[in-house]
Coordinates of C-alpha atoms in Angstrom, one line a residue:
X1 CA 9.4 -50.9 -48.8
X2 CA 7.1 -52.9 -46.6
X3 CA 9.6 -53.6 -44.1
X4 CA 10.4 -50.1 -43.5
X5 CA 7.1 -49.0 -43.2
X6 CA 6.7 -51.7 -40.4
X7 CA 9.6 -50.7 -38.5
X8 CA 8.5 -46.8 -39.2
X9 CA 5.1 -48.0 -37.9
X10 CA 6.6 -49.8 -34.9
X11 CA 8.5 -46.5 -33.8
X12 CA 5.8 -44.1 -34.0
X13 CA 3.7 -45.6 -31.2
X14 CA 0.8 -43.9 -29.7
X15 CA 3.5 -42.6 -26.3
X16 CA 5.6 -41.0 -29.3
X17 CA 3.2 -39.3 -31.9
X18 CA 1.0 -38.2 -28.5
X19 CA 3.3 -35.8 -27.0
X20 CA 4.8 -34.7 -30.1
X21 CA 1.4 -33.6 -31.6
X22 CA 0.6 -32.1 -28.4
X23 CA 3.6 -29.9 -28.4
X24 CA 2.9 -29.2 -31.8
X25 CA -0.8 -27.6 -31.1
X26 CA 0.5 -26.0 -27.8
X27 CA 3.4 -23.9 -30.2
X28 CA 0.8 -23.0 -32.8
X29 CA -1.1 -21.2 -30.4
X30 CA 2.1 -19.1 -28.7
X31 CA 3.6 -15.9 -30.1
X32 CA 7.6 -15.8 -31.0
X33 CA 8.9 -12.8 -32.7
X34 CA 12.1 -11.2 -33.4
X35 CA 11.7 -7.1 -33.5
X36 CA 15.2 -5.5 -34.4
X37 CA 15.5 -1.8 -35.3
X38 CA 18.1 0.6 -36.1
X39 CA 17.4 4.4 -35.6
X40 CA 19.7 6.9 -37.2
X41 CA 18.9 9.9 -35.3
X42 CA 20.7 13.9 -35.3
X43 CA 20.1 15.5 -32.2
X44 CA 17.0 19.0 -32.4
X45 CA 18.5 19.8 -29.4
X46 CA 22.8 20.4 -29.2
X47 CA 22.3 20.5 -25.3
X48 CA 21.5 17.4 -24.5
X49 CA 23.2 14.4 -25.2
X50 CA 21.5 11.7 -27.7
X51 CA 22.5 8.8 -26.0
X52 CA 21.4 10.3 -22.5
X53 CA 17.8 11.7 -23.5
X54 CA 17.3 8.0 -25.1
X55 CA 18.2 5.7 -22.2
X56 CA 16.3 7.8 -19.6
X57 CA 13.1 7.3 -21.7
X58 CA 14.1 3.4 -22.3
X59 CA 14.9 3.4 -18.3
X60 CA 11.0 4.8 -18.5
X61 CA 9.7 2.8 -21.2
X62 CA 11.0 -0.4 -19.2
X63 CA 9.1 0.7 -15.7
X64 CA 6.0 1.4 -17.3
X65 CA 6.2 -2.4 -18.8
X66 CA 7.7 -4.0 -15.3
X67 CA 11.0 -5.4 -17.5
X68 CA 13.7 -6.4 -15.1
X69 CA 17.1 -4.7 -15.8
X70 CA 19.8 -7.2 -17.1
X71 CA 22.6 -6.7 -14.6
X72 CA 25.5 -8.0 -17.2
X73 CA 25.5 -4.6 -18.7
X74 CA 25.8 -1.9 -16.1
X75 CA 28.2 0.4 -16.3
X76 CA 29.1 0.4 -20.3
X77 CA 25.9 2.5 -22.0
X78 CA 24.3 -0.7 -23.6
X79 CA 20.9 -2.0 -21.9
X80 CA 19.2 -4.6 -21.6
X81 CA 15.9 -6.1 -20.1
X82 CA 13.8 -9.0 -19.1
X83 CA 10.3 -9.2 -19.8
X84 CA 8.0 -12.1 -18.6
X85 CA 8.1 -14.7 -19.3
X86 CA 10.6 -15.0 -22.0
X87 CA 11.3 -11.7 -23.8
X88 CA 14.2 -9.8 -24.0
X89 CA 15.3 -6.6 -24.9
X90 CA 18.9 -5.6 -25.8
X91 CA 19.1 -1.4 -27.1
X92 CA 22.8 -0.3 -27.7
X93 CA 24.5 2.6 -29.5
X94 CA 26.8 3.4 -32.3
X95 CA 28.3 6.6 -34.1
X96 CA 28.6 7.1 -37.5
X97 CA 30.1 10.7 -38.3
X98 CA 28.0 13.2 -36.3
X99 CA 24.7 11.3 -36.0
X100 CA 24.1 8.5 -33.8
X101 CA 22.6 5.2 -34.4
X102 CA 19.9 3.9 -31.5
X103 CA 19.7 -0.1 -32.1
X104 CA 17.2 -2.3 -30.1
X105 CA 17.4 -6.3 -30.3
X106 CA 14.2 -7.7 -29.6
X107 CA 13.4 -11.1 -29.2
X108 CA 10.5 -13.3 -27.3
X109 CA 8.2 -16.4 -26.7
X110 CA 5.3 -17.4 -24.7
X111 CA 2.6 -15.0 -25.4
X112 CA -0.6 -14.4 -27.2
X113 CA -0.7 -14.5 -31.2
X114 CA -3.8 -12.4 -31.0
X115 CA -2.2 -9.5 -29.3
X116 CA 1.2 -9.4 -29.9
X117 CA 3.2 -8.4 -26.8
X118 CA 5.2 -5.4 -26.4
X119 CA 3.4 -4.0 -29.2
X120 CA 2.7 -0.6 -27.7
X121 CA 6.6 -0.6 -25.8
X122 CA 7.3 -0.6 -29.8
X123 CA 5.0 1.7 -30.9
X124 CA 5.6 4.1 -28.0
X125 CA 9.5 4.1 -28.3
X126 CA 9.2 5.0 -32.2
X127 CA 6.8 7.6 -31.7
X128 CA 9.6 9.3 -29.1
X129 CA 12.4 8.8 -31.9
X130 CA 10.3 10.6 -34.5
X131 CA 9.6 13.2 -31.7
X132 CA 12.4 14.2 -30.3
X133 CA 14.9 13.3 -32.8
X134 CA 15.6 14.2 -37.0
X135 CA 15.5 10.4 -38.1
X136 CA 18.4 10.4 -40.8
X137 CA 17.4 6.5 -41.3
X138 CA 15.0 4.0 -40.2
X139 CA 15.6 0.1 -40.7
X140 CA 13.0 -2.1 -38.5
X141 CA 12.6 -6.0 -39.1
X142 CA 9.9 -8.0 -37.5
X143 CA 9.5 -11.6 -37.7
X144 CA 6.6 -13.2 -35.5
X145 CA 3.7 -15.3 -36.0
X146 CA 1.2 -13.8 -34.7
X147 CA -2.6 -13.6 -36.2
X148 CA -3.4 -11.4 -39.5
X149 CA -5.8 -9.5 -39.1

């Protein structure tokens, strides 16, 4: 037993435990959170097309927040955006009889755990679903670390 806690002991040398302890503190003190959510939405309005009224907003939502557009998806109706300096945001669509579901994959790092980021992009696009559309079902999952209050 003493032998291995020599050779343990020999291994963990001050060039080792000082950069890993440092990397430890500096990760305690970033946010990283997962924000997925899954909107099952009927349309108020038969004019105007679910999918169309959503993504203009999201194309909104995504200015007003200065997220850069993930060219991989242009063209097919999925979208997804940058934000700095590592978030990302992936919304998508899917029909299920008559009603349509409005899914957004949110992941990100680097930011503060007092104020969580992209808090009121969240906030503001669920406030538009409940306004605009008749939500059938709701299903959102977050997972972060930030600070309780």
């Amino acid at each position: 037993m003493q032998t291995v806690f020599n050779k343990l002991k020999q291994h963990l040398t001050l060039k080792v435990i000082l950069p890993l302890s440092f990397s430890f503190l500096l990760t305690s003190c970033f946010y990283s959170g997962k924000y997925i959510a899954a909107y099952t939405v009927q349309d108020k309005n038969k004019n105007k097309n679910t999918r169309e009224i959503t993504i203009d907003f999201i194309n909104q939502l995504a200015d007003k927040y200065a997220l850069s557009k993930d060219p991989k998806f242009n063209g097919i109706d999925t979208l997804g955006f940058f934000g700095q300096p590592y978030h990302y945001f992936k919304f998508w669509f899917e029909q299920k009889d008559t009603n349509t579901i409005v899914k957004l994959d949110y992941w990100g790092t680097f930011g503060s755990r007092k104020k969580k980021p992209y808090k009121d992009f969240f906030n503001e696009l669920d406030d538009f679903m409940k306004e605009t559309f008749i939500i059938i079902d709701q299903d959102i999952k977050e997972e972060n670390n930030s600070k309780k209050k």
